[in-house]
Short mmCIF file of C-alpha atoms in Angstrom, two decimals:
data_model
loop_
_atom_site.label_atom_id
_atom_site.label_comp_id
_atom_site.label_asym_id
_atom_site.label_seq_id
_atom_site.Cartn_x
_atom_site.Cartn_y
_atom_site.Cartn_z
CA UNK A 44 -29.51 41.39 36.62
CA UNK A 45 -28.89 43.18 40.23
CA UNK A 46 -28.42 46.90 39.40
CA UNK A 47 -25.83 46.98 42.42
CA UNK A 48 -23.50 45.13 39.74
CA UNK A 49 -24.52 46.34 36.23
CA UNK A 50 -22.41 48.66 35.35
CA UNK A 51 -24.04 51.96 34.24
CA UNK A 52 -20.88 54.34 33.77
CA UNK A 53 -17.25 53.06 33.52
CA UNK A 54 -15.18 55.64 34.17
CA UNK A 55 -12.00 53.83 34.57
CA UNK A 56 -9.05 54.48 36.24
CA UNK A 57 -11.12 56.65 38.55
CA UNK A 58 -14.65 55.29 39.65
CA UNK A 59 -17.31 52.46 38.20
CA UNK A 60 -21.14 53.66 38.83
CA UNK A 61 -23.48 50.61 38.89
CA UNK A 62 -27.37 51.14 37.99
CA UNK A 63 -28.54 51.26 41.29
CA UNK A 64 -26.34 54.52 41.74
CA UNK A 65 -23.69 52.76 44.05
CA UNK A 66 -20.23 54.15 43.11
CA UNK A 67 -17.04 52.21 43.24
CA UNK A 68 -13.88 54.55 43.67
CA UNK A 69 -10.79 53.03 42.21
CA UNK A 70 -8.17 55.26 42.89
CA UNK A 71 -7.42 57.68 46.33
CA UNK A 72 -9.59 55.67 49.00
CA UNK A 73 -6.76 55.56 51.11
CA UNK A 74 -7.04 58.10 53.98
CA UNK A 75 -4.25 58.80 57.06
CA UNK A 76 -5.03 60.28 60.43
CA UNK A 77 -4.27 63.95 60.89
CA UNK A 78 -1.32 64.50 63.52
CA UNK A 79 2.62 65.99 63.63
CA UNK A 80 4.62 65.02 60.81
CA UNK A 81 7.32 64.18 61.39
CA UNK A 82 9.64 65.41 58.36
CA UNK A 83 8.37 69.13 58.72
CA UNK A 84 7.08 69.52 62.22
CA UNK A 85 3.27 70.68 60.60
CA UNK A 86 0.83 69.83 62.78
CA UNK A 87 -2.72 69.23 61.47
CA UNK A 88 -6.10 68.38 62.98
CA UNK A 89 -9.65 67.67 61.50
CA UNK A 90 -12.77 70.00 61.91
CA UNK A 91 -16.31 69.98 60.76
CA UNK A 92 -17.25 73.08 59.17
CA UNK A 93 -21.33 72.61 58.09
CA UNK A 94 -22.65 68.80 59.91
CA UNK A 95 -25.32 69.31 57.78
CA UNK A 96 -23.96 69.20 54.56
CA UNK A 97 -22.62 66.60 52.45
CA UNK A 98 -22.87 62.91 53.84
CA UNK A 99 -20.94 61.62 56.69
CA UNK A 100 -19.12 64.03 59.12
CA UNK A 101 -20.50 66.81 56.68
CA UNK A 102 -18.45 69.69 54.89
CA UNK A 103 -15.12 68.84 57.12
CA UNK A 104 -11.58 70.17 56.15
CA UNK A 105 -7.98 69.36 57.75
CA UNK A 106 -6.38 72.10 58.90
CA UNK A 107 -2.31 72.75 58.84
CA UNK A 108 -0.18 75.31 61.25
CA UNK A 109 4.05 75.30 61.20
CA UNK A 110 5.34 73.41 63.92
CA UNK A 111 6.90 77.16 65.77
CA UNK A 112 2.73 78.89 65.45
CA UNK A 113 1.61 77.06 68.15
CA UNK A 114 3.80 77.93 70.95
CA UNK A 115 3.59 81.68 69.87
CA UNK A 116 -0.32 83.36 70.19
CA UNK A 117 0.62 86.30 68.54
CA UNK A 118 1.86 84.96 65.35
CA UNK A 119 -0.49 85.76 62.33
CA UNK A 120 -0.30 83.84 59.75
CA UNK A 121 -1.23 84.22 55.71
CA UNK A 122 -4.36 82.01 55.40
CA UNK A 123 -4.40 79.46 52.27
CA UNK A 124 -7.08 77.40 51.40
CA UNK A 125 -6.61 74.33 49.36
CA UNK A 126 -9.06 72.39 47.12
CA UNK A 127 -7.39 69.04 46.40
CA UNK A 128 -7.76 67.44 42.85
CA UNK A 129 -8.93 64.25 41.80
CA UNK A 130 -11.53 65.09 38.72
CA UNK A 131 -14.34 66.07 41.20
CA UNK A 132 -15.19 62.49 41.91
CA UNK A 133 -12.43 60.76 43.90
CA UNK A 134 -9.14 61.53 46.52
CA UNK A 135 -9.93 63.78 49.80
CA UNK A 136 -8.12 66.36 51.99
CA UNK A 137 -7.58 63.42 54.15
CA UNK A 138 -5.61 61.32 51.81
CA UNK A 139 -1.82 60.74 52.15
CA UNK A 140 -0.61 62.72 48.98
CA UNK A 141 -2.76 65.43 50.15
CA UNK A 142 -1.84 65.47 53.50
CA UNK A 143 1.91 64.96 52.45
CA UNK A 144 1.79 68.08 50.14
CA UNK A 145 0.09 70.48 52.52
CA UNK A 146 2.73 69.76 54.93
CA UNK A 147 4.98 70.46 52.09
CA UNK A 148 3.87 73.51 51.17
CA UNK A 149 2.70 74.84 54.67
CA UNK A 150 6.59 74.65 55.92
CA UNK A 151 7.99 76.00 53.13
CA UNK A 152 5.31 79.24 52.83
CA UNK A 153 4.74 79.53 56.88
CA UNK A 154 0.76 79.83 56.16
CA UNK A 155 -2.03 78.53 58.48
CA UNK A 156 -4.08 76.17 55.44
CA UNK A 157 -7.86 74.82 55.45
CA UNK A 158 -7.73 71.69 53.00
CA UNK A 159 -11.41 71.16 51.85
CA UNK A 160 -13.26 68.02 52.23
CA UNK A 161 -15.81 68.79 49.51
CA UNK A 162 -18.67 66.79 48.50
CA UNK A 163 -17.46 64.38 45.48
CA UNK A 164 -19.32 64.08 42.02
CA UNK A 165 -21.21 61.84 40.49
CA UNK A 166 -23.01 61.41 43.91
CA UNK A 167 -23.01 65.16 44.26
CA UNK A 168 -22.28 66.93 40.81
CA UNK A 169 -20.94 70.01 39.67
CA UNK A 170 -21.67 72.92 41.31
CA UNK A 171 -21.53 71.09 44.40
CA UNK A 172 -18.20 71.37 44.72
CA UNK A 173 -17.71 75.18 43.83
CA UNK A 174 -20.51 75.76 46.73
CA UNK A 175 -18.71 73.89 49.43
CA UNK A 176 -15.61 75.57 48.52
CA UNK A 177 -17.13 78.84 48.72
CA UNK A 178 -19.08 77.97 52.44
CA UNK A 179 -15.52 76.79 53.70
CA UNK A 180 -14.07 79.65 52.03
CA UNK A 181 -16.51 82.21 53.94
CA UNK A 182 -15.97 79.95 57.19
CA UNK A 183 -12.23 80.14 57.25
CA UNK A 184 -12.55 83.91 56.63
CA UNK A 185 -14.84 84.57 59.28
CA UNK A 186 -13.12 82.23 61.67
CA UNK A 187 -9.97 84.43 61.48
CA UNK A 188 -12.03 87.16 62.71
CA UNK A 189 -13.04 84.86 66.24
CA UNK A 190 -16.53 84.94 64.61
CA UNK A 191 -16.54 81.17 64.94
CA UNK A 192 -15.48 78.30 67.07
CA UNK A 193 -11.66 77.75 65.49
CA UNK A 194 -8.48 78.40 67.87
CA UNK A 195 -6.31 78.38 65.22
CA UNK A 196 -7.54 80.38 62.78
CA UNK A 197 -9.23 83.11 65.14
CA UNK A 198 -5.83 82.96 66.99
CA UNK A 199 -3.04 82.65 63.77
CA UNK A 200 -4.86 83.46 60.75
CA UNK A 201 -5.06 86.81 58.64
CA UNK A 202 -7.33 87.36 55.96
CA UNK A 203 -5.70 90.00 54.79
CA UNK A 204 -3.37 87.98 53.45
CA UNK A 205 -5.61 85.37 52.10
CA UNK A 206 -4.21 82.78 49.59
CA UNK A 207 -6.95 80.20 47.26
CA UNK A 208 -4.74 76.85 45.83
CA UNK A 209 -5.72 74.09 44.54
CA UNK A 210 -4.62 71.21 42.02
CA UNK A 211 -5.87 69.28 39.02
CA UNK A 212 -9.66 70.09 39.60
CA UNK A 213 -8.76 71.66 42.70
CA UNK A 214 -6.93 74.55 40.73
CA UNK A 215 -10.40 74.48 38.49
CA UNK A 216 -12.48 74.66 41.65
CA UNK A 217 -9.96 77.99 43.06
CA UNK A 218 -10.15 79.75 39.97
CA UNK A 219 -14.24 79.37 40.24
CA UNK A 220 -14.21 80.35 43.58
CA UNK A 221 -11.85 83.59 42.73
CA UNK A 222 -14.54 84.23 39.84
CA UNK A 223 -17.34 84.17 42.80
CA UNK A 224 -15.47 86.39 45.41
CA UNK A 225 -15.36 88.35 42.53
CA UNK A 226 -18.51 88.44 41.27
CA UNK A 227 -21.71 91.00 42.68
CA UNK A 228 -23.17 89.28 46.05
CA UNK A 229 -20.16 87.04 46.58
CA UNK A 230 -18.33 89.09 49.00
CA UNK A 231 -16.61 87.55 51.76
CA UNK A 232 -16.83 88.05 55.60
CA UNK A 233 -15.34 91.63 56.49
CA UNK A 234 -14.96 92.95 52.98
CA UNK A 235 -11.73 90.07 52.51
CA UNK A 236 -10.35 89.76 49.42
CA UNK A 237 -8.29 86.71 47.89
CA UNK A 238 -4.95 88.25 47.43
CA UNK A 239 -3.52 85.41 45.67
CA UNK A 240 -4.87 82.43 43.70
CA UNK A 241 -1.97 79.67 42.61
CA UNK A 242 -3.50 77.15 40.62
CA UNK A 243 -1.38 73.85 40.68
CA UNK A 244 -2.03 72.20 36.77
CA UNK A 245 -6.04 73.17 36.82
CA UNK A 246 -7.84 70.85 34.98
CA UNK A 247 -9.56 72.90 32.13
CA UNK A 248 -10.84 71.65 29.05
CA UNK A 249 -12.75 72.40 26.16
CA UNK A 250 -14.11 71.58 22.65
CA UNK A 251 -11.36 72.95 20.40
CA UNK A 252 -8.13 71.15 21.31
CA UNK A 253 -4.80 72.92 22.24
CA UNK A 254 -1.33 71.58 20.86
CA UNK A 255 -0.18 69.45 24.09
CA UNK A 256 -3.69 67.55 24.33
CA UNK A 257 -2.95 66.25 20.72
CA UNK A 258 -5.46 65.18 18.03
CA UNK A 259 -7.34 62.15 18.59
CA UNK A 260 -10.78 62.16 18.76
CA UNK A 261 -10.77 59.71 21.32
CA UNK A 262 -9.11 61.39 23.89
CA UNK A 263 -11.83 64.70 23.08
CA UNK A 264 -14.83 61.90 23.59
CA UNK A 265 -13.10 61.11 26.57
CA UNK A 266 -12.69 64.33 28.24
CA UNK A 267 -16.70 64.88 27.79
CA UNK A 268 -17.19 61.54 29.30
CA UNK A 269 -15.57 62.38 32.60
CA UNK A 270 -16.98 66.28 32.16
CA UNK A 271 -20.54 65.07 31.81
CA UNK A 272 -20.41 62.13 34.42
CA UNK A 273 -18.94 64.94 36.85
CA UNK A 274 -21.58 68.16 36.44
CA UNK A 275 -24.78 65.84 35.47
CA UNK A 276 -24.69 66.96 31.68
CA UNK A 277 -25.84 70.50 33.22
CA UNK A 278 -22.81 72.09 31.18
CA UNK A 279 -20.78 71.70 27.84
CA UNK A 280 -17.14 71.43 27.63
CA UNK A 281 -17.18 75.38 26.55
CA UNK A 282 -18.99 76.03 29.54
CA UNK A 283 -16.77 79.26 31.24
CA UNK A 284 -16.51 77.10 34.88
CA UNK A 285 -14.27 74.09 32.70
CA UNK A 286 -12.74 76.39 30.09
CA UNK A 287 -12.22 79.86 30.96
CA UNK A 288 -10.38 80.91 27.59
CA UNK A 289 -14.11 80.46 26.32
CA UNK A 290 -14.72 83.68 28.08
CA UNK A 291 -14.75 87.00 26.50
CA UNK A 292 -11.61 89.18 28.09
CA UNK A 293 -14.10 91.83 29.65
CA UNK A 294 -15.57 88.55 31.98
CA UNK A 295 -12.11 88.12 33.81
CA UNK A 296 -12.25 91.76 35.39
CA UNK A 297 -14.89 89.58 38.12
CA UNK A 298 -11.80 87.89 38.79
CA UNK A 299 -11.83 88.38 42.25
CA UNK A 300 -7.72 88.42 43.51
CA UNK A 301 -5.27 91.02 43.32
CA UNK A 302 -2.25 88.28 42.25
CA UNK A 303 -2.49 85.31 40.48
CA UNK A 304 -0.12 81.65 39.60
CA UNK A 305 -0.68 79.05 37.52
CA UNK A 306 1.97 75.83 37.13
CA UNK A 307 2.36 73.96 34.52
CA UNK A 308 4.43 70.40 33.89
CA UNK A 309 5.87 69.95 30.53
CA UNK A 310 4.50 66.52 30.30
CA UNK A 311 0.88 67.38 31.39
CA UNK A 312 -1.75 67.32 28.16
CA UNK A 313 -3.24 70.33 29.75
CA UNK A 314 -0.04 72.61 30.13
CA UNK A 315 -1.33 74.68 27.13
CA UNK A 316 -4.26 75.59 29.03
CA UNK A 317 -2.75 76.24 31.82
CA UNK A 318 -0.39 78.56 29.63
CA UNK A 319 -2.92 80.22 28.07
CA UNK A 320 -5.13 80.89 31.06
CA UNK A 321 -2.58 83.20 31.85
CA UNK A 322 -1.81 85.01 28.64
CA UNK A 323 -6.08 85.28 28.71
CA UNK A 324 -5.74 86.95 31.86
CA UNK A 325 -2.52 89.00 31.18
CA UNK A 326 -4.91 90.36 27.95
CA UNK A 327 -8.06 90.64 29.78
CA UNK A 328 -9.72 93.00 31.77
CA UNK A 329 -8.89 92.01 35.08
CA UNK A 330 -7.36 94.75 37.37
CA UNK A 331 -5.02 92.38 38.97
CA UNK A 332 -1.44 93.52 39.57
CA UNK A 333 0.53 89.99 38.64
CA UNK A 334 -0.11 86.93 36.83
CA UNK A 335 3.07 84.13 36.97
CA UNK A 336 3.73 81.04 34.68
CA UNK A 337 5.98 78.61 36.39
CA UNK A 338 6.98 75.93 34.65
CA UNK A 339 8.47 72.50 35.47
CA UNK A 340 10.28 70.39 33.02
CA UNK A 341 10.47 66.64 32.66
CA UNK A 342 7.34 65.92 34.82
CA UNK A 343 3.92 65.23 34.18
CA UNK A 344 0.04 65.58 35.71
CA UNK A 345 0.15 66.22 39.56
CA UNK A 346 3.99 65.04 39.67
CA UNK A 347 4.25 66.51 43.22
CA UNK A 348 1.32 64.05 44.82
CA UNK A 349 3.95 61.30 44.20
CA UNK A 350 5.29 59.76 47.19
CA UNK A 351 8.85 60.28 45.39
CA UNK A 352 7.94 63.38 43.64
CA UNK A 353 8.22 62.35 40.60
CA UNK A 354 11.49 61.29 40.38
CA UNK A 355 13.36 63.51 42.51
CA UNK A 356 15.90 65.88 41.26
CA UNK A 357 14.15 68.31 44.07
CA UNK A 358 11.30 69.40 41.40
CA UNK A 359 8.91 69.15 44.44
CA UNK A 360 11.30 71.19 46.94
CA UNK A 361 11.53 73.73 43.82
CA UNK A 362 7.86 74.21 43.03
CA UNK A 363 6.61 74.17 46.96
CA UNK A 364 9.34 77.26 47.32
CA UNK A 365 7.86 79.53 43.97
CA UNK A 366 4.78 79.00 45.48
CA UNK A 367 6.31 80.02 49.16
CA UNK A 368 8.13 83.27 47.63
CA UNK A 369 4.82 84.32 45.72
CA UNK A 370 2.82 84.34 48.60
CA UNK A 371 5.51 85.96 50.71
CA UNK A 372 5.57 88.74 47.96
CA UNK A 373 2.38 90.19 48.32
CA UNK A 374 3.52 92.79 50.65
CA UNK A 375 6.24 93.92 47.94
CA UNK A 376 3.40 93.62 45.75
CA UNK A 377 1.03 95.70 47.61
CA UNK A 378 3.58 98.95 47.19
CA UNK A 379 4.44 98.04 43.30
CA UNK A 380 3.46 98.77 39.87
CA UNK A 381 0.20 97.51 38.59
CA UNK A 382 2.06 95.81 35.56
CA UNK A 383 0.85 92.28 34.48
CA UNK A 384 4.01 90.26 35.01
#
């Protein structure tokens, strides 16, 4: 039988990997050209970051800037940069929901954003994501400083208001690269630090199963599946990088921001984790000065990639504008108490 058409791993909905190692992506292929949009007035343009990583055009990202930055050089703007989601192994910065919610949440919190095109598992597993975040993390810094090629960061963007996001495994991959900033030997360009992670329904699992992820034993099998197609089998499903509440509360003091946010959707089987990552981290030993549930009801996984967001009733508008006043608080923050919200 031609190995370019047995099946080795069936990972449906997401991707089929045949014998031979070719990998057939079911789900966010679709890509659309960076540009003005027309709804918000963001513009956005594509840049290569590292040609020599990665297949392709390299480690590339898309970058966002409000329609009104342009026209002024003095404006500095906070800096956010966004890992989308997608299980590690399919979507890209480039892809219409992706694109659609940057420019979303760009307008609404007035930030200059670097949307990572990261390497995709299986092709390239687990860690290889976390290390392209953290080179385009370290490039967007350093770019705000002029120490690099970039116009619009070196002339809009201010790392000392710097802002990590993500969603689904995008959130997973921010909170990893938060541990790393963090973490001895992973400071960033200038002595930066993240002021505020928001992670948008992280994917986090792990062995023993939380109230909202239910109780079959299928759906546990499952979530090892995807876990051990995505990171080679190099990790368990305990492993601290997928489920943080495995770590002991003394390890989140190398959590490496000052604020943090995590949403959750009342339909999502991992709102509980997302819950309890931040009662963890309001218990822990991280010095942080504010950790924020927000919560939306009636929607599930991701509901704000939806062309329709989900079914309206302005959940999208609602959740892009907590985000928006959370970043916009961290000079209020700055002066305030060091309580654990």
């Amino acid at each position: 039988m031609d190995p370019d058409s047995e099946v080795d791993f069936d990972l449906s909905p997401y991707l089929i990997r045949y014998k031979s190692g070719r990998v057939r992506r079911l789900v966010g292929t679709s890509r659309v050209s960076a540009g003005t949009d027309a709804a918000t007035g963001v513009t956005s343009k594509d840049v290569v970051i590292d040609a020599g990583t990665g297949t392709g055009a390299g480690l590339a990202a898309r970058l966002f800037i409000p329609a009104n930055a342009l026209g002024e050089p003095a404006t500095r703007l906070p800096l956010l940069v966004y890992f989308h989601g997608g299980v590690f192994a399919v979507h890209s910065a480039f892809s219409p929901a992706h694109t659609r919610l940057l420019n979303a949440l760009v307008s609404a919190a007035g930030a200059v954003a670097v949307s990572v095109e990261y390497r995709l598992a299986p092709e390239h597993p687990v860690p290889a994501a976390y290390d392209d975040a953290w080179a385009a993390l370290t490039w967007a810094v350093a770019s705000c400083a002029g120490q690099g090629p970039e116009p619009w960061l070196a002339a809009h963007g201010d790392a000392s208001r710097l802002f990590v996001a993500g969603d689904s495994a995008g959130g997973n991959i921010a909170h990893n690269v938060t541990l790393r900033a963090g973490m001895s030997g992973g400071a960033l360009p200038g002595g930066a630090r993240i002021e505020g992670m928001v992670l948008m329904h992280p994917y986090f699992r792990g062995e023993a199963r939380l109230p909202s992820e239910g109780t079959d034993p299928r759906a546990l099998q499952t979530s090892r599946r995807i876990w051990s197609l995505v990171c080679a089998g190099r990790y368990g499903l305990d492993h601290p990088c997928i489920n943080p509440l495995a770590m002991p509360a003394k390890d989140w003091a190398a959590l490496g921001c000052r604020r943090a946010m995590v949403t959750v959707a009342e339909l999502d089987s991992m709102r509980d984790r997302g819950r309890r990552y931040v009662e963890a981290l309001r218990g822990s030993a991280w010095d942080g000065e504010e950790a924020v549930l927000y919560e939306t009801d009636g929607a599930g996984h991701v509901y704000f990639l939806e062309k329709h967001g989900g079914g309206g009733g302005g959940k999208v508008e609602k959740e892009m504008a907590a985000i928006a006043a959370f970043m916009a608080s961290s000079s209020q923050a700055s002066t305030g108490c060091h309580a654990k919200l």
